[in-house]
Coordinates of N, CA and C in Angstrom, one line a residue:
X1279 N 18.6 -25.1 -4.4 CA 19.9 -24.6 -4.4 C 20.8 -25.4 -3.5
X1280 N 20.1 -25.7 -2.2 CA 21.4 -27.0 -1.4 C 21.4 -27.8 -2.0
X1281 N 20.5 -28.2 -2.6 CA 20.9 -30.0 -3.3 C 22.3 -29.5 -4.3
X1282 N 21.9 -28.6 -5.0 CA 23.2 -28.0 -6.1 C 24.4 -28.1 -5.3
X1283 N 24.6 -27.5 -4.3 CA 25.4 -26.8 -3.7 C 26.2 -28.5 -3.1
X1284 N 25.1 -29.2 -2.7 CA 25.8 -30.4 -1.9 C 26.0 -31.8 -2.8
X1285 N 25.6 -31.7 -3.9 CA 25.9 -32.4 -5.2 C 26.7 -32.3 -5.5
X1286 N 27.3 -30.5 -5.7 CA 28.5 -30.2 -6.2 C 30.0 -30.6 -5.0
X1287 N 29.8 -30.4 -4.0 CA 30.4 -30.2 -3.1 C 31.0 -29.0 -2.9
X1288 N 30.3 -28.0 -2.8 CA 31.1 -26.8 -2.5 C 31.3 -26.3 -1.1
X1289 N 30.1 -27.0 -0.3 CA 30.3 -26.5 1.5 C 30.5 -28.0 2.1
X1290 N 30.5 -27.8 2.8 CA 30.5 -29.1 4.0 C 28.9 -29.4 4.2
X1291 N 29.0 -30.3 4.4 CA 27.2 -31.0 4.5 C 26.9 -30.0 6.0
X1292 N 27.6 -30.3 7.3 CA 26.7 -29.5 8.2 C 26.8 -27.9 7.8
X1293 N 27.7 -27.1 6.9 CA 27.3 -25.9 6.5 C 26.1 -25.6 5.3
X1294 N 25.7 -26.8 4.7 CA 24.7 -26.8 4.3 C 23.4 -26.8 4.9
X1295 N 23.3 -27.8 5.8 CA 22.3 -27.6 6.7 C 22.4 -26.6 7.3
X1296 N 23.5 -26.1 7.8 CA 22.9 -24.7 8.5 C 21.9 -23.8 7.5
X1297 N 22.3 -23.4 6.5 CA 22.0 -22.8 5.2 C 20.3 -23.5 5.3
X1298 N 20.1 -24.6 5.4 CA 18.6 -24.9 5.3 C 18.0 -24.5 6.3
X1299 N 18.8 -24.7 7.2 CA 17.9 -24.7 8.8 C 17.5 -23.0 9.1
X1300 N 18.9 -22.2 8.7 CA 18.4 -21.0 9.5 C 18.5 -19.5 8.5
X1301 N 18.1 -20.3 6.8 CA 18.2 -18.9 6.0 C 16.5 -18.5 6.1
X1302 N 15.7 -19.7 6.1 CA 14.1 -18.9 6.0 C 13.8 -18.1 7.6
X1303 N 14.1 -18.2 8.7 CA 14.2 -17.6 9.4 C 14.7 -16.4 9.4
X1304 N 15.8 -16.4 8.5 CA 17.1 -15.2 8.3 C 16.3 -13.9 7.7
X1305 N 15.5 -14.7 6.7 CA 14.6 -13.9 5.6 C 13.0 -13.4 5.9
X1306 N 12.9 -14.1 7.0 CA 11.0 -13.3 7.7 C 12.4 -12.1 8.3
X1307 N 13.0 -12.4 9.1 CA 13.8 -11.3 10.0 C 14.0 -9.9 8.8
X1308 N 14.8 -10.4 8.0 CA 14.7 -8.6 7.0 C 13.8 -8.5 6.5
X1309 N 12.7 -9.3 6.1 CA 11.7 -8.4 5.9 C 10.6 -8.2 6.9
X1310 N 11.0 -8.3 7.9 CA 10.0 -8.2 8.9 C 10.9 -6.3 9.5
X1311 N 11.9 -6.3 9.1 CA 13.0 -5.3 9.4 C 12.6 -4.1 8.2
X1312 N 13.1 -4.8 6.9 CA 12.2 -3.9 5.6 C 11.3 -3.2 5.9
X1313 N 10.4 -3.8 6.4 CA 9.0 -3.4 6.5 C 8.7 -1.8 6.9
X1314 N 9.7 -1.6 8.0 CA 9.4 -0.7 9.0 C 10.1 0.7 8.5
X1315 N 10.7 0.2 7.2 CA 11.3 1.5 6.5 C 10.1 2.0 5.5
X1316 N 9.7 3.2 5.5 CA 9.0 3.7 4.6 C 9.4 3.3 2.9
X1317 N 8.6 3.0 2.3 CA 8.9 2.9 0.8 C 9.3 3.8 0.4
X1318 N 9.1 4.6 0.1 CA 9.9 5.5 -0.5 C 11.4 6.2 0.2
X1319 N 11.9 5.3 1.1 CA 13.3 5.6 1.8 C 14.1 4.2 1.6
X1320 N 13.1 3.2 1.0 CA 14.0 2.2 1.4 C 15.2 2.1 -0.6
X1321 N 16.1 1.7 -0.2 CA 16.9 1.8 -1.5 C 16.7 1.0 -2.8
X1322 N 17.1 1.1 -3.7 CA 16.4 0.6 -4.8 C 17.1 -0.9 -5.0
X1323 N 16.6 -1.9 -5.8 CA 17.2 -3.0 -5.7 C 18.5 -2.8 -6.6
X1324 N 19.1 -2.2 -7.6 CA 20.1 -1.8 -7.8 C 21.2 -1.3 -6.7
X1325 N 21.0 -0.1 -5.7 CA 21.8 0.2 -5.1 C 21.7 -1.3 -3.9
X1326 N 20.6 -1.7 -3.3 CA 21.0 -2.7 -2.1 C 21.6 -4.0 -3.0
X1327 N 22.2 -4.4 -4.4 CA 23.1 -5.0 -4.9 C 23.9 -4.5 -4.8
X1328 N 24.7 -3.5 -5.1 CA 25.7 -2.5 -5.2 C 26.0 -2.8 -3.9
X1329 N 25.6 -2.1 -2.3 CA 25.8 -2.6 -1.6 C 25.9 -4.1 -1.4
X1330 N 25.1 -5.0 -1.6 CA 25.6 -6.1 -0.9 C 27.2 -6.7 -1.3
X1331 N 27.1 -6.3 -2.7 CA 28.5 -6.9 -3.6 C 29.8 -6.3 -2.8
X1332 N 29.6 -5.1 -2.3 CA 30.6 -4.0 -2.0 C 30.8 -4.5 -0.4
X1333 N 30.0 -5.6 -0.2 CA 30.1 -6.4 1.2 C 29.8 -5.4 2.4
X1334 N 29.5 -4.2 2.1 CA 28.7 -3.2 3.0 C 28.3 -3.8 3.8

């Protein structure tokens, strides 16, 4: 997706790297966060879109 992203030019090359450097970190962190919500309380992937779109 950065290559796309920096082929296209839609960000600046160092906002791309940031994007490389610190989204797999970003992503152990919520689901290391996920985790600790019981499954059956955590929201469905419908509503956590809904939210995220609604920029919640």
């Amino acid at each position: 997706m950065t290559d796309f992203i920096r082929h296209e030019r839609l960000l600046p090359a160092g906002e791309i790297d940031r994007i490389a450097r610190d989204a797999p970190l970003d992503l152990i962190r919520f689901q290391d966060v996920a985790a600790t919500i019981p499954l059956e309380e955590r929201p469905t992937m419908r509503d956590w879109l809904d939210r995220f779109n609604a920029g919640l």
